[in-house]
XYZ file of C-alpha atoms in Angstrom:
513
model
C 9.495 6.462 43.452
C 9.143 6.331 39.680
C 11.541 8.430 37.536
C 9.817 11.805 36.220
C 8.890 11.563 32.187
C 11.200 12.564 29.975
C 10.637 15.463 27.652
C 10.877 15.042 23.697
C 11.491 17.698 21.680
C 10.113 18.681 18.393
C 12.799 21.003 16.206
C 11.900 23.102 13.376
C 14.261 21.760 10.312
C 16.767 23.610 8.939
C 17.294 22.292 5.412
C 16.309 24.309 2.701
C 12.902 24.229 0.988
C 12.265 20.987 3.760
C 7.881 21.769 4.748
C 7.600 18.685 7.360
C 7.833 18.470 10.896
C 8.436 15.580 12.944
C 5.152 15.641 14.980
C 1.622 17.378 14.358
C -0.447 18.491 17.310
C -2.472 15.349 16.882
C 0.770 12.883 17.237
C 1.998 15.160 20.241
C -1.265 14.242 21.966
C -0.738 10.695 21.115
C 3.122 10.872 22.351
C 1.439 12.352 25.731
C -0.486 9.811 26.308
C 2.455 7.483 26.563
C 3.966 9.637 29.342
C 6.208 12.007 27.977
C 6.187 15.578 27.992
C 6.274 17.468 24.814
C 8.302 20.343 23.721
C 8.198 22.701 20.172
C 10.522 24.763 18.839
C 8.086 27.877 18.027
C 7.170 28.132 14.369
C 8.513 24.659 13.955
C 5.533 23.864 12.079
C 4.975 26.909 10.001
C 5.488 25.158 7.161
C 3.618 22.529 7.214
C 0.396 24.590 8.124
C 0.101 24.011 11.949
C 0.653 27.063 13.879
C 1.950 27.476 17.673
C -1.188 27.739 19.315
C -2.233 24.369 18.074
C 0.281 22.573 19.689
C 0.146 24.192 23.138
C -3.979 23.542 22.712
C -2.625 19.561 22.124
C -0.285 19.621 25.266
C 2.768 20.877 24.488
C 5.189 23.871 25.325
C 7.323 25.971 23.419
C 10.670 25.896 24.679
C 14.065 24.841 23.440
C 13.947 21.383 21.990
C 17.214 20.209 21.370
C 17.898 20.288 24.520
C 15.425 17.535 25.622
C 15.711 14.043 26.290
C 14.720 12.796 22.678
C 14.611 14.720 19.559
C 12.905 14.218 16.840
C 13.617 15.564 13.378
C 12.911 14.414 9.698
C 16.102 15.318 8.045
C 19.604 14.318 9.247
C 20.975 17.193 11.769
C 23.963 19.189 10.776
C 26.911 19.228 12.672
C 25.892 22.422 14.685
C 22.822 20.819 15.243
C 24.359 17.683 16.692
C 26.497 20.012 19.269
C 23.346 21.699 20.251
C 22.514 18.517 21.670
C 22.764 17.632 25.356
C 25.186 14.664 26.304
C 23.015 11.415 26.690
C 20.309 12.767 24.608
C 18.606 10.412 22.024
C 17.815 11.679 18.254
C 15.486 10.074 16.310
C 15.272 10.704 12.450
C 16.085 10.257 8.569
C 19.576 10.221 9.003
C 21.116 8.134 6.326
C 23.698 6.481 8.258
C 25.252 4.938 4.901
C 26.020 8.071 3.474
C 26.684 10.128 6.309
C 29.832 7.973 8.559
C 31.286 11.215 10.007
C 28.084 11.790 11.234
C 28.198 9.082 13.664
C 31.109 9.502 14.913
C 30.485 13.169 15.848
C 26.910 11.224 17.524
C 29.287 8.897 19.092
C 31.505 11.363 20.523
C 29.101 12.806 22.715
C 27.824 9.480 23.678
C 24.456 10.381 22.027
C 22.349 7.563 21.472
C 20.842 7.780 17.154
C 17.690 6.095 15.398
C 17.337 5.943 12.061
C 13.785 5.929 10.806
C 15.383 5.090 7.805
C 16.810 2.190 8.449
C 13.619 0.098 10.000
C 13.989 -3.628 8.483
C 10.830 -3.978 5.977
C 9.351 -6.970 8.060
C 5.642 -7.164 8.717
C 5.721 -6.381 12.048
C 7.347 -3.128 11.097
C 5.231 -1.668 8.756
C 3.663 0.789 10.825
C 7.396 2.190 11.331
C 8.109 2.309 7.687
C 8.956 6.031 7.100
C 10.267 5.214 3.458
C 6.940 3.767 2.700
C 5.276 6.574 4.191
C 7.143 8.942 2.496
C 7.335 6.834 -1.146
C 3.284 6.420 -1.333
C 2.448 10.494 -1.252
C 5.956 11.233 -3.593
C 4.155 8.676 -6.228
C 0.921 9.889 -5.252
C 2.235 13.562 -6.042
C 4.439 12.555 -9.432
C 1.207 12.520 -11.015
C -0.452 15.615 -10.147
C 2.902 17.045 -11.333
C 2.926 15.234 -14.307
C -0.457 16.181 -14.959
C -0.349 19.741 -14.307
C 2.839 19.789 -16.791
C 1.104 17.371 -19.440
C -1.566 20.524 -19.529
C -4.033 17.901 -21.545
C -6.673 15.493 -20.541
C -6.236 11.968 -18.605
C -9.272 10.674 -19.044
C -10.411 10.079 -22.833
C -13.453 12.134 -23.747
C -16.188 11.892 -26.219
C -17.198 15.401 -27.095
C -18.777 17.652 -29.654
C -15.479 19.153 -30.607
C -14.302 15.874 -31.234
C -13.050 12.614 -29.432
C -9.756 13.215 -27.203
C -7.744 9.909 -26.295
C -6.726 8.847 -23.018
C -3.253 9.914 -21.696
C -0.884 6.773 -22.118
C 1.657 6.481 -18.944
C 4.467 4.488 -18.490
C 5.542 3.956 -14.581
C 9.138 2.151 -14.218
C 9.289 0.309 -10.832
C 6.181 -1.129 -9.333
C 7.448 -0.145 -5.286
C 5.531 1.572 -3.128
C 5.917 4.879 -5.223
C 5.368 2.867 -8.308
C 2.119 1.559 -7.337
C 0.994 4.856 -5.761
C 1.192 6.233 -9.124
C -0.111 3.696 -10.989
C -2.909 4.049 -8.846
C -3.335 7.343 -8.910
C -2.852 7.547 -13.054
C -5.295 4.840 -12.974
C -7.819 6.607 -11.333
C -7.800 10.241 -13.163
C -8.331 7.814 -15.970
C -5.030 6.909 -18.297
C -4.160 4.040 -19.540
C -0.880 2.596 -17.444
C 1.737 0.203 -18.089
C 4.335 -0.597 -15.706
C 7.468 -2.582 -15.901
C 9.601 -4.155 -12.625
C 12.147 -6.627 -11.939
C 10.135 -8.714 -9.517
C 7.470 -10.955 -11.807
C 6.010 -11.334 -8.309
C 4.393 -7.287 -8.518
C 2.705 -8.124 -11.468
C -0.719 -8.610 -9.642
C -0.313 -5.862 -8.015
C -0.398 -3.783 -11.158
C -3.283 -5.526 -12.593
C -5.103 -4.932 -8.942
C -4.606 -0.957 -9.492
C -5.863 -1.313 -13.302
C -2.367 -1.228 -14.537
C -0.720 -3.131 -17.581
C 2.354 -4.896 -16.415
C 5.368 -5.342 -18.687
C 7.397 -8.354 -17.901
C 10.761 -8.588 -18.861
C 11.371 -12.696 -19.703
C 14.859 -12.552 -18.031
C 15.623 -14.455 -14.681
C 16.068 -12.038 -11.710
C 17.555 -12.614 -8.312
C 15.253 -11.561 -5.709
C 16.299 -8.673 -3.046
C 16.714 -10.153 0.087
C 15.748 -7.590 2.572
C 12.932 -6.404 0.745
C 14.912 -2.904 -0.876
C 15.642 -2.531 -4.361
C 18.431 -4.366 -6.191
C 20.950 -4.149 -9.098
C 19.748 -6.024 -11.868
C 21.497 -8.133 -14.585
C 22.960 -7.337 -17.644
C 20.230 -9.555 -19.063
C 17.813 -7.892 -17.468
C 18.832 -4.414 -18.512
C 19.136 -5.297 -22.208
C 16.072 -6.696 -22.460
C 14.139 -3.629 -20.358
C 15.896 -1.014 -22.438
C 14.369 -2.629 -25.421
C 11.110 -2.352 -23.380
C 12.113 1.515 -23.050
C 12.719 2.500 -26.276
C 9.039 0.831 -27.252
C 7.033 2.824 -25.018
C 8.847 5.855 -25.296
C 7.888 6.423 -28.904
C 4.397 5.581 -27.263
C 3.357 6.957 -23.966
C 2.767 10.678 -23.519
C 4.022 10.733 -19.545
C 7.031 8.002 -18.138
C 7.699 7.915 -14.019
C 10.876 6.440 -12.753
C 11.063 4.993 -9.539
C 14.237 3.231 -9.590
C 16.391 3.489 -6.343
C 18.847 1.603 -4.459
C 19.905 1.938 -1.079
C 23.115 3.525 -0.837
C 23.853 3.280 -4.595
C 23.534 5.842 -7.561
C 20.368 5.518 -9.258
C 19.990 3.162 -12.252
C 20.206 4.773 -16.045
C 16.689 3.704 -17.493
C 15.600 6.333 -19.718
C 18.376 7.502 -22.496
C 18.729 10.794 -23.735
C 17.948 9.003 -27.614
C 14.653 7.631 -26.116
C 13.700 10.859 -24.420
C 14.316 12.264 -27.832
C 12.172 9.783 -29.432
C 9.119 10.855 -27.053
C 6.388 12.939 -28.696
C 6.278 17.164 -28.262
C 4.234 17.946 -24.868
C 5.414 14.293 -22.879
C 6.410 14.727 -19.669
C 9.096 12.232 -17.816
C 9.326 12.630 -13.753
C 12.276 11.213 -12.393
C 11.602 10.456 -8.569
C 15.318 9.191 -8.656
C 16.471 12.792 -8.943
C 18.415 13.031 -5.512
C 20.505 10.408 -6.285
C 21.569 11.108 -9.886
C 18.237 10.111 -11.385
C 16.959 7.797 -13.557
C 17.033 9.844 -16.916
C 19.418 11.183 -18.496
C 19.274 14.787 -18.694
C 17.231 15.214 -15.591
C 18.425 18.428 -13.137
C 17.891 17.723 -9.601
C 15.091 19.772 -8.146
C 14.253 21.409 -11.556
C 11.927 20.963 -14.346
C 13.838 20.899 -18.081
C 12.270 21.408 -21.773
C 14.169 19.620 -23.951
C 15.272 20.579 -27.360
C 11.978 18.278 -28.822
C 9.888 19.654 -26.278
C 9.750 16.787 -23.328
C 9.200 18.347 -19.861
C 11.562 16.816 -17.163
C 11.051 17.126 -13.783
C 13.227 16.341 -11.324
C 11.668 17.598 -8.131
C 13.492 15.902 -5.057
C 10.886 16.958 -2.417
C 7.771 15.271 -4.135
C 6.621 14.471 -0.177
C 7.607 17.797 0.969
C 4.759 19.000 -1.726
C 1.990 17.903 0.093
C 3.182 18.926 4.065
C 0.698 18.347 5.676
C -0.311 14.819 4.924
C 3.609 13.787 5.101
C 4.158 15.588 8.492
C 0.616 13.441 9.714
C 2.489 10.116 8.576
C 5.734 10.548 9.169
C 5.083 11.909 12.705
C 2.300 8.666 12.850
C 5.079 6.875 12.295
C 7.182 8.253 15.048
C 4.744 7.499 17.595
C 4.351 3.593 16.300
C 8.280 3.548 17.330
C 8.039 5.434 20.715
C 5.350 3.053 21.590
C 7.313 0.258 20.791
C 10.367 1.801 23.140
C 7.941 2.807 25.659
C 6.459 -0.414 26.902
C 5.582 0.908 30.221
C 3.776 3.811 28.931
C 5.195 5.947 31.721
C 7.563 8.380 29.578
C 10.796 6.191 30.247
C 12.434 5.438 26.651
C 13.286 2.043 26.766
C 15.737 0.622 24.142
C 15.819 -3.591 23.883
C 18.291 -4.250 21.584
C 17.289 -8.125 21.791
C 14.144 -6.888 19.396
C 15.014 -6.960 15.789
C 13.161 -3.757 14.841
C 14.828 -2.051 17.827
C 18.153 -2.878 16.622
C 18.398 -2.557 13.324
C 17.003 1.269 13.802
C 19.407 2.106 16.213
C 22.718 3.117 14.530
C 24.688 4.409 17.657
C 23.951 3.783 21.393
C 25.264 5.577 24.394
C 28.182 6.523 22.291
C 28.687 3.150 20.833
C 28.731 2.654 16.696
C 26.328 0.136 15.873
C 25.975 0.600 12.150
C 25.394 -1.369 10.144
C 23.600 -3.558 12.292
C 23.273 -7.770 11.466
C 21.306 -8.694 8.228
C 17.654 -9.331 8.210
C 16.165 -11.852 5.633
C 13.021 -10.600 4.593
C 12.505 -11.569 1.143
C 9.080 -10.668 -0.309
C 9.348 -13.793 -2.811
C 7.332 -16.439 -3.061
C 8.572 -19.456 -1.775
C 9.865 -22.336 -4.614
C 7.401 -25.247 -4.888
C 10.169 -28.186 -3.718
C 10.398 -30.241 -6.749
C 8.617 -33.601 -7.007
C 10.907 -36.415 -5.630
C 11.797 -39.303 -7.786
C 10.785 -41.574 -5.312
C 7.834 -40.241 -4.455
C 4.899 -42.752 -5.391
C 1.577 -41.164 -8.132
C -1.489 -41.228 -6.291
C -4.080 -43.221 -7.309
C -6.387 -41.648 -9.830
C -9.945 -41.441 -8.126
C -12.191 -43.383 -9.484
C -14.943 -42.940 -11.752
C -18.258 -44.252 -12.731
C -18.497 -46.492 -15.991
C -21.534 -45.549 -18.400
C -23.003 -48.217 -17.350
C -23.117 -47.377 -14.284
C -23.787 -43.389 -15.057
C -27.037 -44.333 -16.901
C -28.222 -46.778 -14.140
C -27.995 -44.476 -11.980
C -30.274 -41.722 -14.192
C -32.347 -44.533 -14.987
C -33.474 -45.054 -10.800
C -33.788 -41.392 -10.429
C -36.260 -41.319 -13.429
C -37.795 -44.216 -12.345
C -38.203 -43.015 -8.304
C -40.031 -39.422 -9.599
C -41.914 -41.285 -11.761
C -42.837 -43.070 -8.889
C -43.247 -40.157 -6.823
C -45.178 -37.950 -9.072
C -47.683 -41.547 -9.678
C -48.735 -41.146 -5.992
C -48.812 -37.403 -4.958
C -52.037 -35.031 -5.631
C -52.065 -33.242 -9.251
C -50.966 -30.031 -7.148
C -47.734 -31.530 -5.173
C -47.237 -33.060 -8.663
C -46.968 -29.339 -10.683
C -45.373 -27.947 -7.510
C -42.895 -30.184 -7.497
C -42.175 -30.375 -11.997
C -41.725 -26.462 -11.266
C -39.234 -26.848 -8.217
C -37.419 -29.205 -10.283
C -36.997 -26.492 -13.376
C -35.675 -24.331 -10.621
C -33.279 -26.156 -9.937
C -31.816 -27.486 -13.222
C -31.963 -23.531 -14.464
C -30.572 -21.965 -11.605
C -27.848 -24.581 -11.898
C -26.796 -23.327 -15.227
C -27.171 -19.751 -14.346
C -25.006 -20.216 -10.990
C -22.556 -22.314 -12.667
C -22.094 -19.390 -15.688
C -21.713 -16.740 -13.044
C -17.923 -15.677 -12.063
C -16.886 -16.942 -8.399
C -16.129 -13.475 -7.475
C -20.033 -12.693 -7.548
C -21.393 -15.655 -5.987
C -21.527 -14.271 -2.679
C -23.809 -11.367 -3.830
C -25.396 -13.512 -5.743
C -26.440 -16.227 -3.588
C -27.119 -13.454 -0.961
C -30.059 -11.645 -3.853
C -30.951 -14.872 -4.526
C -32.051 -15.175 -0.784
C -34.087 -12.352 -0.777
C -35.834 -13.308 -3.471
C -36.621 -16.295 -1.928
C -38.614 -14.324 0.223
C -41.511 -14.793 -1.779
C -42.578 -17.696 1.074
C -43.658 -14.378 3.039
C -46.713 -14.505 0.517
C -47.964 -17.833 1.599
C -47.354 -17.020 5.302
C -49.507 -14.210 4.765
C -52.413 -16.338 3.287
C -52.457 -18.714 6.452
C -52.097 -16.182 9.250
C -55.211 -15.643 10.910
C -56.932 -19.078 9.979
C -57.647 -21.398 12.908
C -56.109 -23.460 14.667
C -53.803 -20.904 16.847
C -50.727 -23.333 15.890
C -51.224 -22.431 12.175
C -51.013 -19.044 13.088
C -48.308 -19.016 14.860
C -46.168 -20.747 12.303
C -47.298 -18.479 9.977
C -46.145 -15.230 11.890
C -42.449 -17.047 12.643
C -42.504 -17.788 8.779
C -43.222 -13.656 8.097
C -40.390 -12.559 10.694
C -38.050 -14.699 10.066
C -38.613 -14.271 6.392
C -38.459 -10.489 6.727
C -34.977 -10.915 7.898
C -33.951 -12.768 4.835
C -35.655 -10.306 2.552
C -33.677 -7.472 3.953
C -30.402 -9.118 5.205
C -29.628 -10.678 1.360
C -30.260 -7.059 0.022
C -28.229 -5.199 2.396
C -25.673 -8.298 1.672
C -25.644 -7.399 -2.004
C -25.404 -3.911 -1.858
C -22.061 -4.162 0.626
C -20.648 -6.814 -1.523
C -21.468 -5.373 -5.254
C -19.819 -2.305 -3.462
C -16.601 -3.858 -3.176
C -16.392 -3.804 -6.805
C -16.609 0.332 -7.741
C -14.105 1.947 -7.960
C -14.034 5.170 -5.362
């Protein structure tokens, strides 16, 4: 007989000012239909906007959660919380295992069994596990509307009666996740946006989202396991330089800057934010770990002296509840599918599976942190260098002139030839056909390779025009004529409207919204 599911339960966080929950009602009725049985702390997600009665209406009851089989939680559990916790239980969360040691061994002592969303390797087959992404795309997403609600001025540049306003210049430092979600987002409420990184490799990532990107010309290691990493002395010289430049410029400047376990990097000095003009705005998304800039106040917004707004809001996420709760409990489900193979309820941990153990940080009372090392570098690969013994190829080979002009000479002559023996009307059709295609040739060859699919695919509906002729012969004996003619029409007809429909899905690919 199989073993009965086993329940997860969904706690309401304690942390101050925290808005998520671990699970909406649509990822509880996503986590029931891998077997398990659901539990909610009531009001657990008050604060994120979904109410009691729509999680019973998904599936689930409201009960006591921590004493279920799993937990989930976003932030990492107090101590209290921990002993509320049955013996055997597993806890799934953000629980910062690097910064928290006594932590685990409180977990280990009551042979709990921990995952760390936190911790999931950034491979590709991981993605959909990736919390920190998650959590990084709606913080940089959300810098800006801070930003722009304290900038209190236009984006977008504006012509108008009263004058012309200029667009709002912003600086984004760190091209991550949250970096490009703000570049993106800048982007599209119309500012012009520079953004600097370490890794050259981002930099057509930035141009993709409309973004300038601002290399610094100093040679940088590569992270190896796809986080953040110190960077050189070089490095930091040179991109302080960079700083002080577009201080004096930009109106709004977003940090991004974080490494894993590590203080945040200095970028921004208090000299450049003094440089800045009256009314600029600097968000540090760094904040909870010292920040970026200097003067910043965790989980405040500063004026300084010249009058440069600082926020340093550490819930940026938190700010939009909802849509965090949706993704971060989307991403809870990707990992209990992953430990639920059987879909019958039964959490299954495989600690073979790299995902599977680098996310689990103590098992059945055992430490396992930090778990082995996981190469995942996001760098291109090196070209291997050209060996010394390695033999040129043979240059292809070309016509001579001779041989060029012979050749133009027996086309000339064969049309000549051609055109001597056809009727006067095969003899216009065919001087127009070739016109055709010498000019649409040149106009082809001038076009950009990114639009020769739409293009070619107008081009075929113009070609459609051989629906006239069809039209002219159908209907005139013998029945074979007609026939042709109506095949001609139909299959025509297709062309006509399958290259416009062609165009307008491509061409779409190309506006922005």
């Amino acid at each position: 007989m199989s073993a009965p599911p086993q329940r997860i339960g969904v706690v309401a966080e304690s942390t101050s000012g925290e808005t998520r929950v671990a699970a909406t009602p649509d990822t509880v009725r996503r986590l029931i239909g891998l077997g398990y049985e659901i539990v909610v702390e009531t009001g657990a997600g008050d604060a994120s906007g979904f109410s009691d009665a729509s999680y019973v209406e998904a599936g689930a009851r409201l009960d006591d959660a921590w004493h279920a089989d799993v937990v989930l939680k976003v932030n990492t559990p107090s101590h209290d919380e921990v002993r509320r916790l049955r013996d055997g239980a597993t806890i799934v969360g953000l629980l910062a295992p690097a910064q928290h040691p006594e932590l685990l061994t409180q977990l280990a002592s009551k042979h709990l069994t921990a995952l760390s969303m936190d911790a999931v390797p950034r491979i590709s087959r991981a993605q959909s596990l990736d919390v920190l992404s998650s959590m990084a795309n709606i913080a940089g997403y959300r810098a800006v509307i801070e930003a722009a609600h304290a900038f209190g001025r236009f984006f977008t540049g504006q012509v108008t009666a009263a004058g012309k306003v200029p667009p709002a210049k912003v600086l984004v430092a760190g091209a991550g996740v949250a970096g490009l979600a703000a570049i993106g987002a800048a982007g599209s409420l119309g500012a012009v946006v520079r953004a600097t990184d370490p890794r050259s490799e981002v930099a057509d990532q930035v141009r993709s989202l409309g973004g300038e990107f601002l290399p610094v010309e100093v040679e940088q290691e590569s992270a190896g396991d796809g986080y953040a990493r110190a960077t050189s002395e070089a490095y930091d010289l040179r991109a302080a330089e960079i700083y002080s430049e577009q201080a004096r410029d930009v109106d709004i400047i977003i940090t991004t800057a974080l490494i894993p376990g590590r203080p945040a990097p200095r970028l921004i000095t208090a000299d450049q934010v003094a440089s800045m003009k009256p009314g600029s705005v600097i968000v540090d998304m760094a904040a909870a770990q010292g920040g970026n800039v200097e003067g910043t106040v965790s989980d405040r917004a500063v004026v300084t002296e010249n009058g440069v707004t600082i926020i340093g809001y550490t819930d940026l996420a938190g700010r939009l509840p909802a849509q965090a709760s949706q993704l971060y409990g989307t991403n809870l489900v990707n990992l209990l599918k992953l430990l639920t193979p059987g879909r019958d309820g039964q959490l299954t941990l495989d600690l073979e599976d790299v995902v599977q153990r680098t996310v689990t940080v103590v098992r059945d009372g055992e430490t396992l942190w930090p778990p082995p090392p996981v190469a995942v570098s996001a760098a291109p690969a090196k070209a291997p260098a050209p060996s010394a013994s390695a033999v040129d190829p043979a240059p292809p080979r070309r016509l001579s002139p001779a041989g060029r002009y012979g050749l133009i000479g027996l086309g000339m002559g064969a049309l000549f030839a051609l055109i001597a023996i056809s009727p006067p009307q095969l003899a216009a059709n065919f001087t127009v056909f070739a016109l055709a295609v010498v000019i649409g040739y040149y106009v082809i060859g001038k076009v950009h390779h990114a639009l020769h699919t739409p293009l070619m695919s107008v081009t075929n509906a113009i070609s459609g025009i051989v629906v006239v002729g069809a039209l002219l012969q159908i209907g005139h004996p013998p029945l074979a004529i007609s026939v042709l003619a109506f095949l001609a029409i139909l299959l025509t007809t297709v062309n006509i409207f399958g290259g416009f429909a062609v165009t307008r899905r491509m061409l779409g690919m190309f506006s922005k919204g």
